[in-house]
Coordinates of C-alpha atoms in Angstrom, one line a residue:
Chain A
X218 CA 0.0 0.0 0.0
X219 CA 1.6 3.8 -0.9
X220 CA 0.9 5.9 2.1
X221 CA 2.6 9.0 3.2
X222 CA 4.0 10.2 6.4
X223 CA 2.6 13.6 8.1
X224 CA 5.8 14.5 10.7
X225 CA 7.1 16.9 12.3
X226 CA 10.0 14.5 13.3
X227 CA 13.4 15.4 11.5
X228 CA 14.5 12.0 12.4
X229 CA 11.6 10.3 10.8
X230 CA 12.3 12.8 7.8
X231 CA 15.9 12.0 7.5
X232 CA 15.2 8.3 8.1
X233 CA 12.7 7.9 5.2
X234 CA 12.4 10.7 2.8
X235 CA 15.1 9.2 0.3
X236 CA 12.7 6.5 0.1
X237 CA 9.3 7.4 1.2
X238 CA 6.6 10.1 0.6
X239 CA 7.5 12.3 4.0
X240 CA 5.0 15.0 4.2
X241 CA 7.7 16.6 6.6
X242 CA 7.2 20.4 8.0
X243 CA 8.5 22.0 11.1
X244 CA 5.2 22.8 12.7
X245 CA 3.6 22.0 16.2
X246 CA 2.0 18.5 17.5
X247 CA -1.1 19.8 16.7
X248 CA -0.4 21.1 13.3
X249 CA 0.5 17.7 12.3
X250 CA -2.8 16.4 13.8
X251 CA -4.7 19.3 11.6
X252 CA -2.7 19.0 8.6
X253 CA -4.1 15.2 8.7
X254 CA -7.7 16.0 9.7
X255 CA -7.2 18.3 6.7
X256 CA -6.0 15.5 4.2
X257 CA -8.8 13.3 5.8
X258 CA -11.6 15.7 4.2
X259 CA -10.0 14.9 1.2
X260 CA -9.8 11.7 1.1
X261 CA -6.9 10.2 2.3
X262 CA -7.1 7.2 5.2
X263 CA -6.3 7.3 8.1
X264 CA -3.4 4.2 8.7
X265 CA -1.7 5.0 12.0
X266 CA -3.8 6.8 15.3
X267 CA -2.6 10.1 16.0
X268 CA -2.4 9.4 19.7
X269 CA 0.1 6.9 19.4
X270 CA 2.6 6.3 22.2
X271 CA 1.8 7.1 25.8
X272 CA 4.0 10.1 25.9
X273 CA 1.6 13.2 26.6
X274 CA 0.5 15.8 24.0
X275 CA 1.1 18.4 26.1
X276 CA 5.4 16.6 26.8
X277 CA 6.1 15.7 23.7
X278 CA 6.9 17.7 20.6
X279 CA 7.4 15.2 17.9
X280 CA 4.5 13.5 16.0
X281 CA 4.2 11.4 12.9
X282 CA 1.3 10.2 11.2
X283 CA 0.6 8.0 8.7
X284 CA -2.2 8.4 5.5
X285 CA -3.6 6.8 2.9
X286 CA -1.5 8.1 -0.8
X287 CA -5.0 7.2 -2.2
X288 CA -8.0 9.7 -1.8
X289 CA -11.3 8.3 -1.9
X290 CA -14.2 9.2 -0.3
X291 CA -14.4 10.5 2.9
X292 CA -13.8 7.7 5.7
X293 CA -15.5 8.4 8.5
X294 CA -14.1 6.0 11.1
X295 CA -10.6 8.1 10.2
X296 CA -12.5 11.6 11.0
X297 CA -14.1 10.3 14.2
X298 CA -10.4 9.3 15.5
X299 CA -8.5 12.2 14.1
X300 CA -11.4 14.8 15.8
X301 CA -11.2 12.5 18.8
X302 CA -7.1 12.8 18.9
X303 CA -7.7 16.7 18.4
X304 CA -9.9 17.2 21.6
X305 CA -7.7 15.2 23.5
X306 CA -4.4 17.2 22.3
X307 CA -6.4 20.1 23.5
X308 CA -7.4 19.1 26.6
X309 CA -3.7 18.5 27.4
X310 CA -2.7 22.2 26.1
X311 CA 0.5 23.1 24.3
X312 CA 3.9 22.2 25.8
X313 CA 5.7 24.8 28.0
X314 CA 8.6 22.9 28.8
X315 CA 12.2 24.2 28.3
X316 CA 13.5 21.7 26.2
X317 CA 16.9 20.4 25.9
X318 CA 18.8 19.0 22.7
X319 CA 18.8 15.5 25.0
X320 CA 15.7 15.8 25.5
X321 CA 14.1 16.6 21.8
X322 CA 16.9 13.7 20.9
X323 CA 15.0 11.7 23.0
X324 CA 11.2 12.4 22.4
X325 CA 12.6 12.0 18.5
X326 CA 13.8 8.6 19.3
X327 CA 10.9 7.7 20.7
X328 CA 8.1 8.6 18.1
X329 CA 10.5 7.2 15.2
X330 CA 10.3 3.7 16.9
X331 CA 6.4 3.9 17.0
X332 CA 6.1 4.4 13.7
X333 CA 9.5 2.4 12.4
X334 CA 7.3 -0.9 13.5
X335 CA 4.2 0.0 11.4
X336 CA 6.6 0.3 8.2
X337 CA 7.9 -2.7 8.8
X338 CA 4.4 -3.8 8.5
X339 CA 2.8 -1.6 5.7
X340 CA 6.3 -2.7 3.6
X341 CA 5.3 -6.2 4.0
X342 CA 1.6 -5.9 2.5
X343 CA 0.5 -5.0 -0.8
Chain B
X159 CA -3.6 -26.5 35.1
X160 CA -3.5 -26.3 38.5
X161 CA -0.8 -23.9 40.7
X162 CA 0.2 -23.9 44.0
X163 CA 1.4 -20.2 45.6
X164 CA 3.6 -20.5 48.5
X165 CA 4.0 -16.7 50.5
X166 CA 7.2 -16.7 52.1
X167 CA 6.4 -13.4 54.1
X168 CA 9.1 -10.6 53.8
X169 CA 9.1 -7.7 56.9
X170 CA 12.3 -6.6 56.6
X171 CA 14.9 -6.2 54.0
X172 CA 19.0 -5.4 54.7
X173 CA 22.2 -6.0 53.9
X174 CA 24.3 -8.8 54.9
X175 CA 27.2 -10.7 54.4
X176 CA 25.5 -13.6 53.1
X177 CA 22.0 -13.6 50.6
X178 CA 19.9 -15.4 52.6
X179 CA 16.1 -15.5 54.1
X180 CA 16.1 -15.9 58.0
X181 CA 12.6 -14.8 60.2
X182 CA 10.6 -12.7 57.6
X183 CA 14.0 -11.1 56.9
X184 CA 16.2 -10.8 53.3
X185 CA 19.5 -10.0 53.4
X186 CA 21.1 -9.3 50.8
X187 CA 24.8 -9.2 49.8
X188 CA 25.4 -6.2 47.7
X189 CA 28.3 -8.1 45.4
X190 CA 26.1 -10.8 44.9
X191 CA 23.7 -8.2 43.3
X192 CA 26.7 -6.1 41.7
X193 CA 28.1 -9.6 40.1
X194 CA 24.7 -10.7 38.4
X195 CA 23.7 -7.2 37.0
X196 CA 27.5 -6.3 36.1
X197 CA 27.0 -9.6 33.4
X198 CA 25.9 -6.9 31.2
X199 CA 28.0 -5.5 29.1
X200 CA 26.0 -2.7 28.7
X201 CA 26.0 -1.3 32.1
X202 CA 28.6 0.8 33.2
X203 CA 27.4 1.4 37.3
X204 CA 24.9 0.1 39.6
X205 CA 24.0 1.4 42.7
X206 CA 21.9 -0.9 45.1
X207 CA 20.1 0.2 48.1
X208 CA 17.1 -0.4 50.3
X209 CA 13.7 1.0 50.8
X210 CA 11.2 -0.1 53.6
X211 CA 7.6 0.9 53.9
X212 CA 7.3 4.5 56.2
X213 CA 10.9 5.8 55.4
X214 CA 11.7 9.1 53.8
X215 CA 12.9 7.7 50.7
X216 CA 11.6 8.9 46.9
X217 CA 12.6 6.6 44.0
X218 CA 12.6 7.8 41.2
X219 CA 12.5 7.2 37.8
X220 CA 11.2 3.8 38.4
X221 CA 11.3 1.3 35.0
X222 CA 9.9 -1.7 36.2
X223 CA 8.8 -3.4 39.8
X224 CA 9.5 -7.2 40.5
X225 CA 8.3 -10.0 42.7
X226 CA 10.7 -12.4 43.5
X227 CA 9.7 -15.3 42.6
X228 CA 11.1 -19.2 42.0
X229 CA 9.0 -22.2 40.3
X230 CA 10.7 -25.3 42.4
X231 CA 9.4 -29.4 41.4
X232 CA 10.0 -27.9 37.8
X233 CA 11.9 -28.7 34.4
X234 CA 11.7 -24.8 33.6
X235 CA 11.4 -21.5 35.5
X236 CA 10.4 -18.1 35.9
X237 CA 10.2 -15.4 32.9
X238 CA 10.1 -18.4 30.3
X239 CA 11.6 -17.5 27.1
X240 CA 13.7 -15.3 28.6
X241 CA 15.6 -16.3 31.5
X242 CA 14.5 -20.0 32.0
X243 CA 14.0 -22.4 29.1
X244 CA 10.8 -21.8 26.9
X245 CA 8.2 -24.1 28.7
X246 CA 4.8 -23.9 29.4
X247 CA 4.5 -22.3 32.8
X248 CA 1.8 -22.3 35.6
X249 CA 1.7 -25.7 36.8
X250 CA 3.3 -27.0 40.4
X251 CA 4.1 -25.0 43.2
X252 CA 5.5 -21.7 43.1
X253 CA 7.4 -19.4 46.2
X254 CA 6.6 -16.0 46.3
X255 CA 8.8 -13.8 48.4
X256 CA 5.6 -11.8 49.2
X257 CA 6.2 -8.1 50.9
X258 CA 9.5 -8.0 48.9
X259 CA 10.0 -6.2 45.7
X260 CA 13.1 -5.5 43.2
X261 CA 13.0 -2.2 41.8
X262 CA 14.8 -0.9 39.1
X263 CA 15.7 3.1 38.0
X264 CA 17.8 4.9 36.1
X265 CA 17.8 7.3 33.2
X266 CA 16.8 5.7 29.7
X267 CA 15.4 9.1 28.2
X268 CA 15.7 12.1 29.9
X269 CA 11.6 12.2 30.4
X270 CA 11.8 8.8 32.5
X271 CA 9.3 9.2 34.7
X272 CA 8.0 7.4 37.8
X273 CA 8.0 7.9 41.3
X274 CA 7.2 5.8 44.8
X275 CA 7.6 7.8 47.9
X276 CA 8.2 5.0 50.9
X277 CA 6.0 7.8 53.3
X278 CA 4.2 10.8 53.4
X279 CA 1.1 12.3 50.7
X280 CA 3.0 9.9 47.9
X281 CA 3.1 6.7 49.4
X282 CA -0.8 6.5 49.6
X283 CA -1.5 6.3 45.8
X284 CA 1.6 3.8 44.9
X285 CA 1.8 -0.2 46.2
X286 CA 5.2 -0.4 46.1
X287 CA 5.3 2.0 49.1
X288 CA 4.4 -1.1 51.3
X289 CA 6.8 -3.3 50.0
X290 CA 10.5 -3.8 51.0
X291 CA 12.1 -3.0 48.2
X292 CA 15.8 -3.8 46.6
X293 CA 16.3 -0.8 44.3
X294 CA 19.0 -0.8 41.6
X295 CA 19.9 2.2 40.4
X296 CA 21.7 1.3 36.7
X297 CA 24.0 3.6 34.4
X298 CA 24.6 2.2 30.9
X299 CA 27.6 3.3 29.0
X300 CA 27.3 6.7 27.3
X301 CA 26.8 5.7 23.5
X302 CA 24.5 2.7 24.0
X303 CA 21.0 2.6 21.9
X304 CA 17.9 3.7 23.7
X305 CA 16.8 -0.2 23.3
X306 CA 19.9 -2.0 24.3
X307 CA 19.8 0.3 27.5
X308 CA 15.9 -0.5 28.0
X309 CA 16.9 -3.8 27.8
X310 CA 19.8 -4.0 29.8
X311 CA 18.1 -2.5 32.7
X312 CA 14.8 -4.7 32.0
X313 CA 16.8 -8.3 31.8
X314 CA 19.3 -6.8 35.6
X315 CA 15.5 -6.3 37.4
X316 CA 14.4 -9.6 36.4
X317 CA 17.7 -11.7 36.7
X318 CA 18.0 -10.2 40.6
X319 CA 14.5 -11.2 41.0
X320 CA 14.8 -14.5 40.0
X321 CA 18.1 -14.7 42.5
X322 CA 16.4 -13.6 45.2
X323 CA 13.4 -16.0 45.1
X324 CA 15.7 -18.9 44.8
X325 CA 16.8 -17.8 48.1
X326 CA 13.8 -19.4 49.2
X327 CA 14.3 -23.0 48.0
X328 CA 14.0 -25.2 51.2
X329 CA 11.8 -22.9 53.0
X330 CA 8.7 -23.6 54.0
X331 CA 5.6 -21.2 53.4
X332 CA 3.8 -19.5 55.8
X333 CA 0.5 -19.8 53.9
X334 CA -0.5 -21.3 50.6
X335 CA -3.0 -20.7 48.2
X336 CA -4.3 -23.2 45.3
X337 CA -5.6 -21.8 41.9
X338 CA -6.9 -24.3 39.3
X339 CA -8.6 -24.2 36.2
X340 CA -9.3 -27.4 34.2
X341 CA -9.3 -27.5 30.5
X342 CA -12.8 -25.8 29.1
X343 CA -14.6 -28.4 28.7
X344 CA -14.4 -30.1 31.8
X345 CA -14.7 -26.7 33.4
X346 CA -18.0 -26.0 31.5
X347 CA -19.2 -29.4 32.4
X348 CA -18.1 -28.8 36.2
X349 CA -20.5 -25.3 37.0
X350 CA -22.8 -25.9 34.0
X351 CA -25.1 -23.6 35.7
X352 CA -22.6 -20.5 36.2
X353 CA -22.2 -17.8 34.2
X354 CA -18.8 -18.4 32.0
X355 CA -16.8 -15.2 32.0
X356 CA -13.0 -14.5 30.5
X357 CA -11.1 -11.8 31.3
X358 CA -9.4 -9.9 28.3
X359 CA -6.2 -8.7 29.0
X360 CA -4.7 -5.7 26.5
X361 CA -0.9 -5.2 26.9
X362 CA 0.8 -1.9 25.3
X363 CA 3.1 -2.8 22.4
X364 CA 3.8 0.0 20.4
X365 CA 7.5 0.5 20.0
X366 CA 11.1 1.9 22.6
X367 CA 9.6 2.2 26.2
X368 CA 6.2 1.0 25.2
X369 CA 6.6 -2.8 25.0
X370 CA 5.4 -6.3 26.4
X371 CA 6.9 -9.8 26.3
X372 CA 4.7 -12.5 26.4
X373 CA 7.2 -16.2 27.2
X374 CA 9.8 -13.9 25.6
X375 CA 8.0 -12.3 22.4
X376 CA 7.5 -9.0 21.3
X377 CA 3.9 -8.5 21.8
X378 CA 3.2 -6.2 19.0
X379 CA 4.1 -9.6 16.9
X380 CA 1.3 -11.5 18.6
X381 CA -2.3 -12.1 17.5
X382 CA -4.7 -12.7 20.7
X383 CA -4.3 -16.0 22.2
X384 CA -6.0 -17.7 25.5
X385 CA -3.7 -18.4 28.6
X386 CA -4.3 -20.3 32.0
X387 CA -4.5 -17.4 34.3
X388 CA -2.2 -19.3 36.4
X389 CA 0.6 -18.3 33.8
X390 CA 0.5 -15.1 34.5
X391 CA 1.5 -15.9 38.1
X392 CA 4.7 -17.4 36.7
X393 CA 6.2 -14.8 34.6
X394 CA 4.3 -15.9 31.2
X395 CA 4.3 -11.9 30.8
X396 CA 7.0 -9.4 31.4
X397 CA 6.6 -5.4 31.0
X398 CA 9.0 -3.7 29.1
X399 CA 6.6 -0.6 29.4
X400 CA 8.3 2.7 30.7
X401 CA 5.7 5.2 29.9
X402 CA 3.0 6.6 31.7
X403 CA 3.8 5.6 35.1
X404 CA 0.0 5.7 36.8
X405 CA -1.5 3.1 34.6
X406 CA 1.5 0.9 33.0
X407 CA 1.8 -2.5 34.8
X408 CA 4.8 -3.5 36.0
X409 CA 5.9 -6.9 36.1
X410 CA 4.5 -7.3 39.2
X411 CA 1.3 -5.9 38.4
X412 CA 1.3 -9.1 35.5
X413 CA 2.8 -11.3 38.6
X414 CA -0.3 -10.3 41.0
X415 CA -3.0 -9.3 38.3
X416 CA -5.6 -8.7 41.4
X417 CA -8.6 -9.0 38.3
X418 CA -7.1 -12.4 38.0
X419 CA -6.9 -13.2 41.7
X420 CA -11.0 -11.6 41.7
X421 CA -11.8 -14.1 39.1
X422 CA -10.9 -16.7 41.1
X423 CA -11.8 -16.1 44.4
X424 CA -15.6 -15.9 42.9
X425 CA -15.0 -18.8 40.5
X426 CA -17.5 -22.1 41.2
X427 CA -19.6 -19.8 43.3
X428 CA -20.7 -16.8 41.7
X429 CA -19.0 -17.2 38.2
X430 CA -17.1 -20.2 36.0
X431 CA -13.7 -18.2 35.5
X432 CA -12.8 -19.8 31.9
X433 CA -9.6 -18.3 31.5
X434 CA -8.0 -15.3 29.8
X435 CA -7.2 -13.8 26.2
X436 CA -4.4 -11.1 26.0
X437 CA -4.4 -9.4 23.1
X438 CA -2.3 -6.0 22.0
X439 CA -1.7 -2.2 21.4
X440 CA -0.8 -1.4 18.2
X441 CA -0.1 1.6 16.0
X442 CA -1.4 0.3 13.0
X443 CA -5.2 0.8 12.7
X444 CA -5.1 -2.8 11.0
X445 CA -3.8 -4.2 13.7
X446 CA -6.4 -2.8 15.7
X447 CA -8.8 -4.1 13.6
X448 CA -7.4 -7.5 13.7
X449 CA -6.7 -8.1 17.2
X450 CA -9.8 -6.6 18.4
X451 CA -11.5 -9.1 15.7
X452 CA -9.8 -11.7 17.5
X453 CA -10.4 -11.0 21.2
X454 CA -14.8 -10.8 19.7
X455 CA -13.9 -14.3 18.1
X456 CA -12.4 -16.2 20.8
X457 CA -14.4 -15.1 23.5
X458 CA -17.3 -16.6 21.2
X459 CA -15.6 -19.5 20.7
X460 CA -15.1 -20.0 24.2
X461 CA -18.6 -19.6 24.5
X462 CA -18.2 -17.2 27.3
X463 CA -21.5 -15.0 29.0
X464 CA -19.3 -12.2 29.7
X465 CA -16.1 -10.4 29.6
X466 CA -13.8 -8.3 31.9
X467 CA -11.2 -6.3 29.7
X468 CA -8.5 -4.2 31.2
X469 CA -6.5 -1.3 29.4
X470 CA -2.8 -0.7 29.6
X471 CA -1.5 3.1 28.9
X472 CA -3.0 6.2 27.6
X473 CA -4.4 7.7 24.3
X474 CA -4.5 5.6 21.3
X475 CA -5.4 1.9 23.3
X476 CA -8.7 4.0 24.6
X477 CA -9.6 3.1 21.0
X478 CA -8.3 -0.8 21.2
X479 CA -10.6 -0.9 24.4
X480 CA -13.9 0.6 23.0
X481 CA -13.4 -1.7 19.8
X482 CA -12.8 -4.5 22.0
X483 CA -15.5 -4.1 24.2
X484 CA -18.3 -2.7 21.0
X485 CA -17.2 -6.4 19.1
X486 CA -17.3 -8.6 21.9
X487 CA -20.9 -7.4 22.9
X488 CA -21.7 -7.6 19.2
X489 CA -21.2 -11.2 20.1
X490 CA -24.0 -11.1 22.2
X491 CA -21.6 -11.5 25.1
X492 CA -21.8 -8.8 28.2
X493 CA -18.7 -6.7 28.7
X494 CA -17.0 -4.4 31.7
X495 CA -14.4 -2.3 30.5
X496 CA -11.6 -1.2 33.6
X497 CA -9.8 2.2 32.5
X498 CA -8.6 5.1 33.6
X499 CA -9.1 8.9 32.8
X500 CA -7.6 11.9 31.9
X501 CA -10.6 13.8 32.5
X502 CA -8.4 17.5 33.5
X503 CA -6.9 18.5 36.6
X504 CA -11.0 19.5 37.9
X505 CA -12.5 16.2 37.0
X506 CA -14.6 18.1 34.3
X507 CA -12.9 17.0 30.8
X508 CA -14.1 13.7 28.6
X509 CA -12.0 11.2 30.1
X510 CA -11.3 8.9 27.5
X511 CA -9.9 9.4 23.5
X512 CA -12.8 7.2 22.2
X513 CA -16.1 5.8 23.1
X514 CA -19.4 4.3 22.6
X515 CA -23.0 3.7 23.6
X516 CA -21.8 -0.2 24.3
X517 CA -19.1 0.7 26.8
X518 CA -22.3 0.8 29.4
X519 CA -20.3 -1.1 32.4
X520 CA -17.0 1.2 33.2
X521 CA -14.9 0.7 36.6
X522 CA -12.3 3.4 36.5
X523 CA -8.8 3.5 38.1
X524 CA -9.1 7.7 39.0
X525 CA -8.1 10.7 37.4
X526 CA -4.6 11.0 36.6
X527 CA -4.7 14.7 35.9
X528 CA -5.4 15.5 39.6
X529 CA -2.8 17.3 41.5
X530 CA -0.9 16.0 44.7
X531 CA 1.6 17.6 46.7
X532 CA 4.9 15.5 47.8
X533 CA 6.9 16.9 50.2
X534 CA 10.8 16.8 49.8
X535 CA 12.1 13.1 51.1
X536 CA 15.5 12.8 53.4
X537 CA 17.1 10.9 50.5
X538 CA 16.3 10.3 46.4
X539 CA 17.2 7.2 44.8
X540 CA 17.6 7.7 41.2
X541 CA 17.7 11.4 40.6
X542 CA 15.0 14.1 40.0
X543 CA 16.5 16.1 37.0
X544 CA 13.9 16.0 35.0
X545 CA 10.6 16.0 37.6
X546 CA 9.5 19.1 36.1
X547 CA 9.8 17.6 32.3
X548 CA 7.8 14.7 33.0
X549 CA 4.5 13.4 32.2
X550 CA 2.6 15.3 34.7
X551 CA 5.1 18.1 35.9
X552 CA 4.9 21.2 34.7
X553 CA 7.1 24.5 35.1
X554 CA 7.9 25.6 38.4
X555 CA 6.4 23.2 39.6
X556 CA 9.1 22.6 42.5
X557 CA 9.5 24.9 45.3
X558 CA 12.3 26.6 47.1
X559 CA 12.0 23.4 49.8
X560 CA 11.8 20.8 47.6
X561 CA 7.8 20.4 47.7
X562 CA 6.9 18.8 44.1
X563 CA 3.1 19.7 42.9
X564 CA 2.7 17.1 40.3
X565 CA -0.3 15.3 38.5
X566 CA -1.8 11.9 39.8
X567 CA -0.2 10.7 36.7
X568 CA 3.7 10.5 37.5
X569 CA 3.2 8.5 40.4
X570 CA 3.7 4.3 39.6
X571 CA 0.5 2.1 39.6
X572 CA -1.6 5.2 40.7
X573 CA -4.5 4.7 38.6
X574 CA -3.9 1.4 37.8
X575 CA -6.4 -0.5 35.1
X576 CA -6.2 -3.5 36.1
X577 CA -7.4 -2.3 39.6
X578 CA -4.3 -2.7 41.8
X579 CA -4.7 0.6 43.2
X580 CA -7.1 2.6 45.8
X581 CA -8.8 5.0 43.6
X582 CA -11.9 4.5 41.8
X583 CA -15.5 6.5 41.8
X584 CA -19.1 4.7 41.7
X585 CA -21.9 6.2 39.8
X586 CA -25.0 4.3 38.8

């Protein structure tokens, strides 16, 4: 299946984009959630959930989502999530931490590794 | 499969010049520790010291909790697939060094979080605060991989663990407790006129700091399968699950899973407990879609009246839980869902990230957005760097004297969903 990758992640950029459609912008958590709820009224699926990981909206800054390539008609199990996903993020509130370079390393690391398994998956089917 | 648990009651905990067990008392020798954990490579330093219920002791940032444990009249032992030989576990008699606990800290990623206070505001919300605990504070080498060091520090917990319970090989228990369950047909045919219920168990499996290992396997790999509920008692699952310290289970929430030990104590009376299906976390909406298939399909095929199903983590597996729960009682089969919420710091907020009309039967574990105030502790095991950074800290918030306001949320097990905590709320 083609799909692309909505990120904010420069590791998840600079791991894939040779390769892989990265739809990669330096933007907030929940500008990547919009810029998906965006391409989901337009008919892309959605292929990964946007709260993925149990590190907070409101800790981390990283996010990466995965889409459809294909538009179709709109699919409305991928709205209800993504809307979900958005009133949670809000309900956390932005991030106010001071962060570190160790500690952006880190929240990097981790949200690459969420979404490194589903490639492994996605690659694997057709 | 039938298991026998021998409690070898722990009081106190120290150091000694010999590992041994004598009157409710482990000692422990600190190079027998610093031998087994220094086995890996990976780790550079360990520091091992001792926490006891009402001392003025924070630890923090906890990984995992342990029971020690050992499986004795047995060809295999605990944490199959990983430590002992890959053998069915669950069967015979088991020790369980029971008021004890191995703890394990120690910076990962620099937003580790976790924290058991051994007294004071803290110690109300976490379990471990009534254990006597063996903490092991591990430092990896500086270039290692964020997984090798997860796993370094996952493997020292359980390896100690398992060297402690075999301390108690010889010893006799002071009380035992027997928990069988016969293959399902037999059981059927045993209470045919109880209700048959499972219990569906969801572990997180999503990637670094957000893993399971089920007899030694990855359990984002898995599909749902059915266990004795005895294996969990034996180490069948291990938690390799670092984030989001109030509802993740620790090993030894897998070890003592109280809906488990429930179960039981109402099975051939109230209910016929048939057994339980674990199923998975995923990232991928397919694998949502498949395991949640599964978890409907089994508990159909085990022709079951109702389900429990427990969550593990925050966020996306609200959505695992609600599909879960929506296809099993598509089955015709009644469900209760145990969760927790993150319903804002007043209580006020939707709790959960998904939901439906179906989800009718909810036990929650609290609210992990409400704040508590620790006090400062005489000594810190770990280190607090990063207390503000975590999940549930905010900016300034610790004062001049050390006093931490933090969210519900950073503390270990405090809104547990499997129930091993003391919050909940009733509303009917």
């Amino acid at each position: 299946m083609k799909y692309i990758m909505v990120t904010n992640n420069p590791k998840v950029y600079e791991k894939y984009n040779d390769k892989l459609n990265v739809d990669y912008k330096q933007q907030t958590y929940k500008q990547v959630l919009i810029r998906t709820r965006d391409m989901i009224h337009s008919g892309h699926k959605l292929l990964t959930h946007p709260l993925s990981g149990s590190v907070k909206p409101n800790e981390t800054v990283f996010k990466t989502i995965i889409v459809s390539e294909q538009q179709n008609t709109l699919d409305l199990d991928s709205l209800r999530i993504i809307e979900q996903s958005l009133e949670t993020a809000k309900k956390f509130g932005v991030n106010q931490h001071l962060m570190t370079e160790d500690l952006l390393n880190d929240f990097g690391l981790v949200d690459l590794s969420l979404i490194e398994s589903v490639i492994i998956k996605l690659e694997n089917s057709l | 499969m039938r298991l026998e648990l021998r409690d070898i009651l722990i009081k106190n905990i120290q150091f000694g010049d010999v590992s041994e067990i004598k009157n409710h008392t482990l000692y422990v020798n600190r190079q027998d520790i610093e031998s087994l954990v220094m086995e890996d490579e990976h780790i550079k330093e360990v520091l091992i010291d001792i926490a006891r219920p009402g001392e003025e002791v924070r630890i923090t940032p906890v990984k995992d909790v342990i029971e020690p444990r050992v499986k004795i009249d047995s060809d295999t032992g605990m944490f199959p697939g990983v430590i002992s030989k890959v053998r069915t576990v669950g069967t015979g008699k088991t020790n369980v060094l029971k008021g004890s606990a191995v703890v394990t800290s120690g910076r990962i990623v620099g937003f580790q979080e976790g924290i058991i206070d051994m007294t004071g505001e803290g110690a109300k919300y976490t379990p471990f605060s009534e254990t006597n605990n063996l903490v092991l504070v591990c430092h990896c080498h500086d270039q290692i991989k964020a997984q090798d060091h997860e796993k370094s520090v996952r493997l020292a917990g359980i390896k100690v663990a398992n060297f402690i319970g075999e301390l108690s090989i010889g010893l006799e228990p002071d009380q035992v407790a027997v928990y069988e369950t016969l293959p399902l047909l037999q059981n059927i045919l045993k209470y045919p006129d109880l209700p048959k219920v499972a219990y569906v168990q969801m572990l997180q499996s999503q990637g670094l700091l957000h893993d399971t290992h089920v007899y030694g396997v990855d359990a984002k790999n898995i599909i749902p399968t059915i266990l004795y509920p005895t294996e969990l008692m034996d180490g069948a699952i291990m938690s390799g699950n670092c984030v989001s310290a109030c509802d993740k289970n620790t090993t030894y929430h897998h070890q003592n899973n109280c809906v488990v030990h429930d179960l039981y104590k109402k099975h051939g009376t109230e209910i016929n407990f048939v057994g339980v299906i674990i199923t998975n976390e995923n990232v991928y909406l397919a694998d949502k879609e498949r395991s949640s298939d599964w978890t409907a399909k089994l508990a159909e095929f085990l022709g079951v009246d109702g389900v429990i199903i427990s969550q593990e983590g925050f966020g996306n597996p609200d959505t695992d839980l609600i599909m879960n729960c929506k296809k099993i009682e598509e089955k015709g089969i009644d469900t209760v869902i145990i969760t927790d919420e993150y319903a804002g710091r007043d209580g006020a907020s939707q709790p959960l990230a998904d939901a439906d009309e179906k989800a009718n039967a909810v036990v929650t574990g609290g609210n992990a957005n409400e704040l508590v105030i620790l006090k400062p502790m005489k000594k810190v095991m770990g280190h607090m760097e990063f207390i503000d950074k975590i999940a549930g800290g905010f900016n300034g918030n610790v004062a001049e004297d050390g006093t931490i306001t933090i969210e519900l949320q950073a503390i270990i097990g405090a809104t547990n969903e499997i129930g091993f905590n003391k919050l909940s709320a009733r509303d009917y």
